[in-house]
Short mmCIF file of C-alpha atoms in Angstrom, two decimals:
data_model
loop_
_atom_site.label_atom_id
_atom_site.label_comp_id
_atom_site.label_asym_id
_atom_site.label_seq_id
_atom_site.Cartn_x
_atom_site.Cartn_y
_atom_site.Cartn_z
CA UNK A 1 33.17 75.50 210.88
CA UNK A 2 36.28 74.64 212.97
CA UNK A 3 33.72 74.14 216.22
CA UNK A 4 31.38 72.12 214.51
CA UNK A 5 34.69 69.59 213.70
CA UNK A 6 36.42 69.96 216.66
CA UNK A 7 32.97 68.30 218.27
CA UNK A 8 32.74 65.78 215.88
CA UNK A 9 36.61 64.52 216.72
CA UNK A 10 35.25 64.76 220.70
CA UNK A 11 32.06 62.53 219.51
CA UNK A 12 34.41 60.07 217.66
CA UNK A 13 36.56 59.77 220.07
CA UNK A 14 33.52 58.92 222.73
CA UNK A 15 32.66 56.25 220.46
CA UNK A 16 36.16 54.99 220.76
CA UNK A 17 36.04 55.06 224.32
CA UNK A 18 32.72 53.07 224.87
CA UNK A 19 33.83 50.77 221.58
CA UNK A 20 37.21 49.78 223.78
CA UNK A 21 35.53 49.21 226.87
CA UNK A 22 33.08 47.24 225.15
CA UNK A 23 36.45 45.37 223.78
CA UNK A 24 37.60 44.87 227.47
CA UNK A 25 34.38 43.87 228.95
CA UNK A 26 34.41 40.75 225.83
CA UNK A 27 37.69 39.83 226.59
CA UNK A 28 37.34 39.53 230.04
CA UNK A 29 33.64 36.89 229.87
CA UNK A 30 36.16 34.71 227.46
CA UNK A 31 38.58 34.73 230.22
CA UNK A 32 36.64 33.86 232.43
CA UNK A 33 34.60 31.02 230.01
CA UNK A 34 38.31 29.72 229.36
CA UNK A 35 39.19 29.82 232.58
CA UNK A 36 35.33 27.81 233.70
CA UNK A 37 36.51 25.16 230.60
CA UNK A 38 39.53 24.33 232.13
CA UNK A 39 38.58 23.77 235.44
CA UNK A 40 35.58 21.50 234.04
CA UNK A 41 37.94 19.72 231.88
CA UNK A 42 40.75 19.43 235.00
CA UNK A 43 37.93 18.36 237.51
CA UNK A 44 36.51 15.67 234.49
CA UNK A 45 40.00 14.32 234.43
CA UNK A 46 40.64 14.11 237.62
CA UNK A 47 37.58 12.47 238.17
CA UNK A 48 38.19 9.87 235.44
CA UNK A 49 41.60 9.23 237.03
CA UNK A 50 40.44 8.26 240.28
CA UNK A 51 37.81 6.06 239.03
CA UNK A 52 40.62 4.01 237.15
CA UNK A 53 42.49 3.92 239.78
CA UNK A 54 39.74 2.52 241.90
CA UNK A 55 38.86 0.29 239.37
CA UNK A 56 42.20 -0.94 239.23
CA UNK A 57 42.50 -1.64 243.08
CA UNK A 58 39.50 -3.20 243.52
CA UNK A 59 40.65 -5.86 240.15
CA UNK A 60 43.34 -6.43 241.77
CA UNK A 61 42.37 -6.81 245.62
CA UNK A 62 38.75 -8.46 245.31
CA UNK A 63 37.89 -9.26 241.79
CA UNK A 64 36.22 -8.92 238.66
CA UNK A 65 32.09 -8.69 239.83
CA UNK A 66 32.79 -5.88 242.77
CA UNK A 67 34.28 -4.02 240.11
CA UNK A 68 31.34 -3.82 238.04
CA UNK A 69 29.31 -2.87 240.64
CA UNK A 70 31.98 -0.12 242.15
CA UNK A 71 31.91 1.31 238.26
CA UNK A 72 28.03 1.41 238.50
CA UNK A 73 27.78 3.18 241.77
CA UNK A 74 30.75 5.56 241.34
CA UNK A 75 29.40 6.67 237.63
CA UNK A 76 26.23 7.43 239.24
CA UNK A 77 27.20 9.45 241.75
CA UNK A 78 29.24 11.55 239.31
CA UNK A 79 26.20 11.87 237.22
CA UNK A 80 23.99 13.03 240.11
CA UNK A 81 26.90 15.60 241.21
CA UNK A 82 27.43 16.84 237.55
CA UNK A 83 23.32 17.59 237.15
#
């Protein structure tokens, strides 16, 4: 009687072992999702940022129809890099 329990507690505890390290293994594919989102979400800023700051130059240094065009081509190449 007291073997038969002594290997269930061992086969529990087994479980317990593999359930954890299941545990770990999740948390560690959201860290590393989280840390993917941020650095999408940094590099989409940063991205945005320059653009109005090109934008912004190129209003104030040339005028309003380059600008258009600047938009145009710089959207497009973020597109193409992004896909």
């Amino acid at each position: 009687m007291m073997s038969a329990g002594r290997g269930f507690d061992q086969y529990s505890e087994s479980s317990h072992y593999r359930l954890h390290g299941q545990q770990v293994l999740v948390y560690q594919v959201v860290v590393v999702v989280v840390v993917v989102v941020v650095v999408v979400v940094v590099v989409v800023v940063v991205v945005v940022v320059v653009v109005v700051v090109v934008v912004v130059v190129v209003v104030v240094v040339v005028g309003e129809v380059v600008v258009v065009v600047v938009v145009v081509v710089v959207v497009v190449i973020v597109v193409v890099k992004v896909d």
